[in-house]
Amino acid sequence: MPRRDRVSPFLFVALFAQTAWFADRIFRLNALRFGVLGTARIARRIVADMQSVDAIQVVGIASRDPARARWYADQYGIAQAFDSYDAMLASDSIDAIYIPLPPSLHHDWALAAADAGKHLIVEKPVAMTLAEAQAIDQRCRDRGRQWLDATAWLHHLRTDRIRQSIDAGELGRVQHISVACSFFEPFQSDDHRLKPDLGGGCLLDLGWYAYGMARWAAGRLPVAVQSIGRQDRGIWFRSSSLLDFGDDLTATVNCAYDTATRKWFEIAGDQASIVCDDFTRPWPSKPARFWIHDRAGSAKSETFDGNQEARMLATFADLVSNATAAAAMNQQALDTQQILQTVADGIAS
C-alpha cells in the first residue's frame, strides 16, 4: 500500500495563525489613524480604549515636552512621538485627532485640526462658550470633517435601551427628570479644574454630564432655566437648576465638587420611572444597570456589559468610514453647551 504522510496538526495551527495575522494587518491598513493631542491623564485611558477597537490605530502622540511625548509613545506602543501639536497636525500619517486638553484650548486646536483636514474627537466640554462650540461645528462642516464630543455614556448599550423604554411608552408620559453628578475629594494642585482661565469648575465639568442628561432625556432645549450656585477659588463648586422644557416637562439638575460621589438620574413618567445610579460610568466591578419602578411599588432591574468608550470610538470610526453625518450627536453637544451657558449667565447675574 502507498505510504500516507501525516500532516502535523501544528502546521495547521501555524497556517491559521499566519492567515489571521495577515488578515489583521490588511484590516489595520484601512483603520482610522488617530493622533492624541496631549498627554493628559484622561488621554491615557482613552488610548487603551482606542487600541481595543479594530477600526482604529493610535499612530501618534504629541506633547510640548519631547521627552514626555517619547515616554508615553514607548509606554503605550505608539509609533510616533511629536514634539509639538503643530507637527502632529501637519503629519500625513494621521487622519483624526483626539483633543484631551483643558477646555480653554479646545476651540483653537479643534479649528486648527479641521483646517489641517483632520477629523476630531473633543473631550467634554466641547468649548468654553456656545459661540466657540458653534464655530467648531461650522468649521468641521465647512471642511467636510467629522467631529464628536467624548461623552461616552451616550454610546452605551444601556443608553439605547433607556431611550427605547421612553419611546415605547413604558414610563407613560414623562413628567420630570432629576439628575445629580458630584464628587468630593482633594484635587491635585495643578488640576485644570481649579483654574478659571483653563475652564475649571463643576459646571463645565460635571455639569456637562448632568445638564446633558436632562437635555437627552427631554429630547429638546428648555424654554426656561432658573439656577443658583456657589463659588470657591474663583470657580463654580456647586450649581442647582430648575429647567422647564415646556409641555409640562420639568427637570432638576445638580452638579458639585462639595458632595459625595453621585452619578444618578431618575426619569419619572405617570406610569413608571427609570432610576440609574451610575450613568456617567459604571461602578467598578459592577455591570451597567438601571431599574424600572412601577406605580405599584414593584421594581425590575436590567444589566448590561460592554465598554462605552470603545463603542463610542467604533461609532466614530464608522461615521468617518461611511461619511455619515453625526448631526443628532453634534446637536446634543451644542444644546448641552447652550444650557451650560444659560446656567452660567443666570447664576453670575
Tab-separated table of C-alpha atoms in Angstrom:
chain	number	residue	atom	x	y	z
A	1	MET	CA	0.000	0.000	0.000
A	2	PRO	CA	1.232	3.512	-0.707
A	3	ARG	CA	2.503	5.415	2.273
A	4	ARG	CA	0.424	8.333	3.518
A	5	ASP	CA	2.411	11.024	5.265
A	6	ARG	CA	0.542	12.598	8.138
A	7	VAL	CA	0.413	16.383	8.294
A	8	SER	CA	1.247	17.704	11.715
A	9	PRO	CA	-1.675	19.495	13.421
A	10	PHE	CA	0.860	22.117	14.457
A	11	LEU	CA	1.222	23.047	10.768
A	12	PHE	CA	-2.498	23.805	10.563
A	13	VAL	CA	-2.265	25.928	13.701
A	14	ALA	CA	0.698	27.833	12.278
A	15	LEU	CA	-1.033	28.401	8.927
A	16	PHE	CA	-4.199	29.606	10.667
A	17	ALA	CA	-2.237	31.998	12.875
A	18	GLN	CA	-0.342	33.374	9.876
A	19	THR	CA	-3.564	33.861	7.893
A	20	ALA	CA	-5.180	35.636	10.839
A	21	TRP	CA	-2.112	37.867	11.204
A	22	PHE	CA	-2.217	38.879	7.533
A	23	ALA	CA	-5.973	39.498	7.717
A	24	ASP	CA	-5.470	41.720	10.747
A	25	ARG	CA	-2.680	43.629	9.005
A	26	ILE	CA	-4.867	44.240	5.936
A	27	PHE	CA	-7.754	45.407	8.127
A	28	ARG	CA	-5.462	47.676	10.103
A	29	LEU	CA	-4.186	49.273	6.911
A	30	ASN	CA	-7.695	50.655	6.455
A	31	ALA	CA	-8.086	51.691	10.091
A	32	LEU	CA	-8.694	55.285	11.145
A	33	ARG	CA	-5.279	56.591	12.203
A	34	PHE	CA	-5.512	58.656	15.381
A	35	GLY	CA	-3.148	61.140	16.933
A	36	VAL	CA	-3.514	62.205	20.568
A	37	LEU	CA	-3.000	65.922	21.181
A	38	GLY	CA	-1.515	65.989	24.670
A	39	THR	CA	-0.660	63.614	27.490
A	40	ALA	CA	-3.412	64.428	29.991
A	41	ARG	CA	-4.438	61.729	32.448
A	42	ILE	CA	-7.702	61.072	30.617
A	43	ALA	CA	-5.762	60.586	27.372
A	44	ARG	CA	-4.051	57.507	28.785
A	45	ARG	CA	-7.389	55.834	29.447
A	46	ILE	CA	-8.778	56.641	26.008
A	47	VAL	CA	-5.606	55.407	24.292
A	48	ALA	CA	-6.166	51.958	25.795
A	49	ASP	CA	-9.765	52.011	24.576
A	50	MET	CA	-8.670	53.108	21.093
A	51	GLN	CA	-6.207	50.247	20.939
A	52	SER	CA	-9.044	47.804	21.657
A	53	VAL	CA	-11.041	48.920	18.593
A	54	ASP	CA	-10.119	47.134	15.355
A	55	ALA	CA	-11.157	50.072	13.169
A	56	ILE	CA	-8.728	52.444	14.911
A	57	GLN	CA	-4.954	52.712	15.094
A	58	VAL	CA	-3.213	55.083	17.502
A	59	VAL	CA	-0.185	56.180	15.492
A	60	GLY	CA	0.987	59.340	17.255
A	61	ILE	CA	1.012	61.312	20.483
A	62	ALA	CA	2.122	64.929	20.895
A	63	SER	CA	3.457	66.943	23.796
A	64	ARG	CA	5.216	70.266	24.102
A	65	ASP	CA	7.794	68.311	26.095
A	66	PRO	CA	9.559	65.965	23.605
A	67	ALA	CA	10.785	63.631	26.357
A	68	ARG	CA	7.265	63.309	27.726
A	69	ALA	CA	5.868	62.517	24.274
A	70	ARG	CA	8.541	59.873	23.718
A	71	TRP	CA	7.917	58.304	27.128
A	72	TYR	CA	4.187	57.977	26.501
A	73	ALA	CA	4.755	56.652	22.999
A	74	ASP	CA	7.062	53.953	24.351
A	75	GLN	CA	4.747	53.205	27.260
A	76	TYR	CA	1.705	52.619	25.046
A	77	GLY	CA	3.350	51.211	21.945
A	78	ILE	CA	2.650	54.283	19.791
A	79	ALA	CA	4.866	54.621	16.725
A	80	GLN	CA	5.351	58.390	16.576
A	81	ALA	CA	6.105	60.963	19.274
A	82	PHE	CA	5.614	64.571	18.155
A	83	ASP	CA	7.373	67.420	19.940
A	84	SER	CA	4.640	69.931	19.080
A	85	TYR	CA	0.927	69.971	18.375
A	86	ASP	CA	1.502	71.704	15.042
A	87	ALA	CA	3.849	68.936	13.920
A	88	MET	CA	1.166	66.346	14.581
A	89	LEU	CA	-1.476	68.297	12.665
A	90	ALA	CA	0.900	68.606	9.702
A	91	SER	CA	1.504	64.850	9.540
A	92	ASP	CA	0.043	62.945	6.570
A	93	SER	CA	0.107	59.747	8.619
A	94	ILE	CA	-2.780	60.896	10.837
A	95	ASP	CA	-6.470	61.013	9.880
A	96	ALA	CA	-8.081	62.062	13.151
A	97	ILE	CA	-7.174	63.889	16.342
A	98	TYR	CA	-8.278	63.317	19.927
A	99	ILE	CA	-8.165	66.530	21.999
A	100	PRO	CA	-7.953	65.937	25.789
A	101	LEU	CA	-6.610	69.429	26.555
A	102	PRO	CA	-8.152	71.832	29.117
A	103	PRO	CA	-11.424	73.398	27.864
A	104	SER	CA	-9.854	76.790	27.181
A	105	LEU	CA	-7.674	75.198	24.478
A	106	HIS	CA	-10.375	73.193	22.699
A	107	HIS	CA	-11.593	75.907	20.340
A	108	ASP	CA	-8.270	76.926	18.807
A	109	TRP	CA	-6.884	73.413	18.415
A	110	ALA	CA	-10.156	71.986	17.102
A	111	LEU	CA	-10.244	74.667	14.404
A	112	ALA	CA	-6.589	74.013	13.591
A	113	ALA	CA	-7.250	70.269	13.335
A	114	ALA	CA	-10.196	70.776	10.984
A	115	ASP	CA	-8.149	73.193	8.867
A	116	ALA	CA	-5.444	70.518	8.658
A	117	GLY	CA	-8.019	68.085	7.262
A	118	LYS	CA	-8.350	66.003	10.418
A	119	HIS	CA	-11.496	64.528	11.909
A	120	LEU	CA	-11.693	65.109	15.646
A	121	ILE	CA	-12.973	63.872	18.966
A	122	VAL	CA	-13.015	66.637	21.572
A	123	GLU	CA	-13.129	65.994	25.298
A	124	LYS	CA	-16.085	67.478	27.116
A	125	PRO	CA	-16.996	70.265	27.307
A	126	VAL	CA	-16.694	70.994	23.614
A	127	ALA	CA	-15.604	74.555	24.389
A	128	MET	CA	-15.785	77.384	26.907
A	129	THR	CA	-18.827	79.032	25.295
A	130	LEU	CA	-21.639	78.261	22.891
A	131	ALA	CA	-20.118	80.565	20.267
A	132	GLU	CA	-16.851	78.607	20.382
A	133	ALA	CA	-18.676	75.263	20.113
A	134	GLN	CA	-20.710	76.518	17.166
A	135	ALA	CA	-17.519	77.707	15.476
A	136	ILE	CA	-16.017	74.216	15.807
A	137	ASP	CA	-19.158	72.660	14.346
A	138	GLN	CA	-19.235	75.110	11.443
A	139	ARG	CA	-15.539	74.728	10.634
A	140	CYS	CA	-15.801	70.939	10.556
A	141	ARG	CA	-18.808	71.137	8.248
A	142	ASP	CA	-17.020	73.625	6.004
A	143	ARG	CA	-14.000	71.309	5.785
A	144	GLY	CA	-16.043	68.121	5.409
A	145	ARG	CA	-14.661	66.689	8.655
A	146	GLN	CA	-16.473	64.694	11.324
A	147	TRP	CA	-16.394	65.739	14.977
A	148	LEU	CA	-17.709	64.214	18.168
A	149	ASP	CA	-17.648	65.147	21.835
A	150	ALA	CA	-16.189	62.415	24.046
A	151	THR	CA	-19.347	61.865	26.108
A	152	ALA	CA	-19.096	58.103	26.315
A	153	TRP	CA	-22.265	57.315	28.298
A	154	LEU	CA	-24.360	58.375	25.308
A	155	HIS	CA	-22.942	55.395	23.393
A	156	HIS	CA	-23.531	52.636	25.943
A	157	LEU	CA	-25.953	49.846	25.051
A	158	ARG	CA	-27.765	50.733	28.263
A	159	THR	CA	-28.453	54.233	26.946
A	160	ASP	CA	-30.017	52.752	23.806
A	161	ARG	CA	-32.263	50.591	25.969
A	162	ILE	CA	-33.355	53.537	28.128
A	163	ARG	CA	-34.271	55.521	25.020
A	164	GLN	CA	-36.228	52.526	23.771
A	165	SER	CA	-38.135	52.369	27.072
A	166	ILE	CA	-39.041	56.053	26.890
A	167	ASP	CA	-40.069	55.958	23.227
A	168	ALA	CA	-42.106	52.762	23.683
A	169	GLY	CA	-44.163	54.396	26.418
A	170	GLU	CA	-43.030	52.063	29.201
A	171	LEU	CA	-42.969	55.048	31.572
A	172	GLY	CA	-46.171	56.567	30.282
A	173	ARG	CA	-45.978	60.316	29.795
A	174	VAL	CA	-42.616	61.606	31.065
A	175	GLN	CA	-43.220	64.440	33.542
A	176	HIS	CA	-39.978	65.093	35.410
A	177	ILE	CA	-36.245	64.406	35.173
A	178	SER	CA	-33.835	64.542	38.129
A	179	VAL	CA	-30.055	64.403	37.667
A	180	ALA	CA	-27.102	64.730	40.053
A	181	CYS	CA	-23.357	64.491	39.380
A	182	SER	CA	-20.806	65.247	42.068
A	183	PHE	CA	-17.691	64.180	43.908
A	184	PHE	CA	-15.855	65.349	46.999
A	185	GLU	CA	-12.143	64.613	47.153
A	186	PRO	CA	-8.881	66.555	47.215
A	187	PHE	CA	-7.712	67.972	43.891
A	188	GLN	CA	-4.132	67.811	42.709
A	189	SER	CA	-2.634	71.284	42.975
A	190	ASP	CA	-2.116	71.574	39.211
A	191	ASP	CA	-5.578	70.289	38.239
A	192	HIS	CA	-7.031	72.470	35.491
A	193	ARG	CA	-10.458	72.062	37.103
A	194	LEU	CA	-9.347	74.520	39.786
A	195	LYS	CA	-8.193	77.164	37.307
A	196	PRO	CA	-10.804	79.615	35.982
A	197	ASP	CA	-8.700	80.625	32.974
A	198	LEU	CA	-8.474	76.994	31.813
A	199	GLY	CA	-12.203	76.345	32.075
A	200	GLY	CA	-12.255	74.991	35.616
A	201	GLY	CA	-15.285	74.483	37.812
A	202	CYS	CA	-18.010	71.900	38.198
A	203	LEU	CA	-20.334	73.489	35.656
A	204	LEU	CA	-18.253	72.786	32.535
A	205	ASP	CA	-17.011	69.523	34.046
A	206	LEU	CA	-19.734	67.557	35.847
A	207	GLY	CA	-22.417	69.865	34.525
A	208	TRP	CA	-21.720	68.558	31.032
A	209	TYR	CA	-22.992	65.173	32.188
A	210	ALA	CA	-25.823	66.391	34.388
A	211	TYR	CA	-27.386	69.047	32.172
A	212	GLY	CA	-26.598	66.968	29.096
A	213	MET	CA	-28.524	64.057	30.583
A	214	ALA	CA	-31.572	66.268	31.153
A	215	ARG	CA	-31.429	67.506	27.567
A	216	TRP	CA	-31.012	63.956	26.226
A	217	ALA	CA	-33.969	62.633	28.213
A	218	ALA	CA	-36.176	65.572	27.226
A	219	GLY	CA	-35.035	65.497	23.613
A	220	ARG	CA	-35.005	69.279	23.322
A	221	LEU	CA	-33.786	72.522	24.839
A	222	PRO	CA	-35.523	74.006	27.889
A	223	VAL	CA	-37.682	77.076	27.398
A	224	ALA	CA	-36.750	78.490	30.818
A	225	VAL	CA	-33.947	77.915	33.350
A	226	GLN	CA	-33.575	79.116	36.948
A	227	SER	CA	-30.262	78.479	38.700
A	228	ILE	CA	-28.276	79.125	41.845
A	229	GLY	CA	-24.629	78.350	42.518
A	230	ARG	CA	-21.726	78.549	44.958
A	231	GLN	CA	-18.249	79.747	44.051
A	232	ASP	CA	-14.931	78.860	45.666
A	233	ARG	CA	-11.449	79.841	44.478
A	234	GLY	CA	-12.929	81.642	41.504
A	235	ILE	CA	-14.762	78.631	40.061
A	236	TRP	CA	-18.225	77.175	40.454
A	237	PHE	CA	-18.206	74.483	43.130
A	238	ARG	CA	-21.941	73.831	43.009
A	239	SER	CA	-24.850	74.525	40.696
A	240	SER	CA	-28.529	73.663	41.053
A	241	SER	CA	-31.169	74.398	38.436
A	242	LEU	CA	-34.838	74.014	37.618
A	243	LEU	CA	-35.434	73.550	33.905
A	244	ASP	CA	-38.772	73.944	32.142
A	245	PHE	CA	-38.908	72.055	28.843
A	246	GLY	CA	-42.464	73.075	28.071
A	247	ASP	CA	-45.465	70.768	27.661
A	248	ASP	CA	-45.470	70.136	31.441
A	249	LEU	CA	-41.989	68.537	31.427
A	250	THR	CA	-39.548	69.795	34.076
A	251	ALA	CA	-36.123	68.822	35.401
A	252	THR	CA	-33.985	69.460	38.458
A	253	VAL	CA	-30.226	69.265	37.986
A	254	ASN	CA	-27.366	69.463	40.487
A	255	CYS	CA	-23.612	69.249	39.965
A	256	ALA	CA	-20.996	69.830	42.649
A	257	TYR	CA	-17.427	69.437	43.841
A	258	ASP	CA	-18.503	69.523	47.511
A	259	THR	CA	-20.796	66.486	47.715
A	260	ALA	CA	-20.106	62.747	47.862
A	261	THR	CA	-19.895	60.917	44.549
A	262	ARG	CA	-23.211	60.807	42.710
A	263	LYS	CA	-23.889	59.978	39.078
A	264	TRP	CA	-27.571	59.205	39.054
A	265	PHE	CA	-30.776	60.200	37.363
A	266	GLU	CA	-34.487	59.481	37.532
A	267	ILE	CA	-36.843	59.836	34.586
A	268	ALA	CA	-40.354	59.915	36.040
A	269	GLY	CA	-43.437	59.159	33.986
A	270	ASP	CA	-47.062	58.899	35.034
A	271	GLN	CA	-46.893	55.084	34.853
A	272	ALA	CA	-43.322	54.227	35.884
A	273	SER	CA	-39.865	55.665	36.495
A	274	ILE	CA	-36.371	54.728	35.395
A	275	VAL	CA	-33.634	55.097	38.018
A	276	CYS	CA	-29.919	54.781	37.255
A	277	ASP	CA	-27.140	55.300	39.801
A	278	ASP	CA	-24.035	55.178	37.588
A	279	PHE	CA	-24.925	56.675	34.219
A	280	THR	CA	-21.661	58.537	33.518
A	281	ARG	CA	-19.556	55.406	34.068
A	282	PRO	CA	-20.499	52.046	35.611
A	283	TRP	CA	-19.254	51.469	39.145
A	284	PRO	CA	-16.022	49.427	39.312
A	285	SER	CA	-16.573	45.658	39.231
A	286	LYS	CA	-20.312	46.077	38.619
A	287	PRO	CA	-22.265	45.813	35.382
A	288	ALA	CA	-24.028	48.863	33.987
A	289	ARG	CA	-27.599	48.845	35.272
A	290	PHE	CA	-30.888	50.636	35.770
A	291	TRP	CA	-34.225	49.973	37.433
A	292	ILE	CA	-37.803	50.489	36.316
A	293	HIS	CA	-40.133	51.247	39.242
A	294	ASP	CA	-43.832	50.949	38.504
A	295	ARG	CA	-46.734	52.728	40.185
A	296	ALA	CA	-47.498	49.675	42.352
A	297	GLY	CA	-44.082	49.714	44.006
A	298	SER	CA	-42.541	46.862	42.035
A	299	ALA	CA	-39.081	47.251	40.546
A	300	LYS	CA	-37.151	45.330	37.933
A	301	SER	CA	-33.514	45.793	37.028
A	302	GLU	CA	-31.636	45.373	33.782
A	303	THR	CA	-27.875	44.970	33.466
A	304	PHE	CA	-25.534	45.464	30.534
A	305	ASP	CA	-21.991	44.557	29.559
A	306	GLY	CA	-19.750	46.423	27.172
A	307	ASN	CA	-17.253	49.260	27.112
A	308	GLN	CA	-18.924	52.590	26.395
A	309	GLU	CA	-15.703	54.299	25.335
A	310	ALA	CA	-14.851	51.551	22.853
A	311	ARG	CA	-18.375	51.701	21.419
A	312	MET	CA	-18.139	55.484	21.080
A	313	LEU	CA	-14.835	55.170	19.235
A	314	ALA	CA	-16.133	52.419	16.955
A	315	THR	CA	-19.163	54.579	16.168
A	316	PHE	CA	-16.912	57.485	15.261
A	317	ALA	CA	-14.734	55.330	13.016
A	318	ASP	CA	-17.873	54.106	11.268
A	319	LEU	CA	-19.121	57.676	10.766
A	320	VAL	CA	-15.832	58.637	9.150
A	321	SER	CA	-15.646	55.491	7.024
A	322	ASN	CA	-19.173	55.915	5.680
A	323	ALA	CA	-19.114	59.732	5.535
A	324	THR	CA	-22.284	59.696	7.627
A	325	ALA	CA	-23.245	62.943	9.321
A	326	ALA	CA	-23.286	62.927	13.122
A	327	ALA	CA	-25.935	65.653	13.174
A	328	ALA	CA	-28.005	64.346	16.100
A	329	MET	CA	-24.919	63.715	18.243
A	330	ASN	CA	-23.475	67.117	17.412
A	331	GLN	CA	-26.787	68.822	18.201
A	332	GLN	CA	-26.909	67.107	21.597
A	333	ALA	CA	-23.459	68.566	22.333
A	334	LEU	CA	-24.323	72.051	21.084
A	335	ASP	CA	-27.563	72.084	23.071
A	336	THR	CA	-25.703	70.975	26.200
A	337	GLN	CA	-23.214	73.805	25.702
A	338	GLN	CA	-26.111	76.243	25.301
A	339	ILE	CA	-27.756	75.091	28.538
A	340	LEU	CA	-24.470	75.415	30.435
A	341	GLN	CA	-24.030	78.951	29.165
A	342	THR	CA	-27.584	79.829	30.182
A	343	VAL	CA	-26.948	78.430	33.667
A	344	ALA	CA	-23.606	80.243	33.997
A	345	ASP	CA	-25.120	83.538	32.881
A	346	GLY	CA	-28.018	83.080	35.294
A	347	ILE	CA	-26.017	82.342	38.428
A	348	ALA	CA	-23.428	85.025	37.632
A	349	SER	CA	-26.024	87.795	37.348
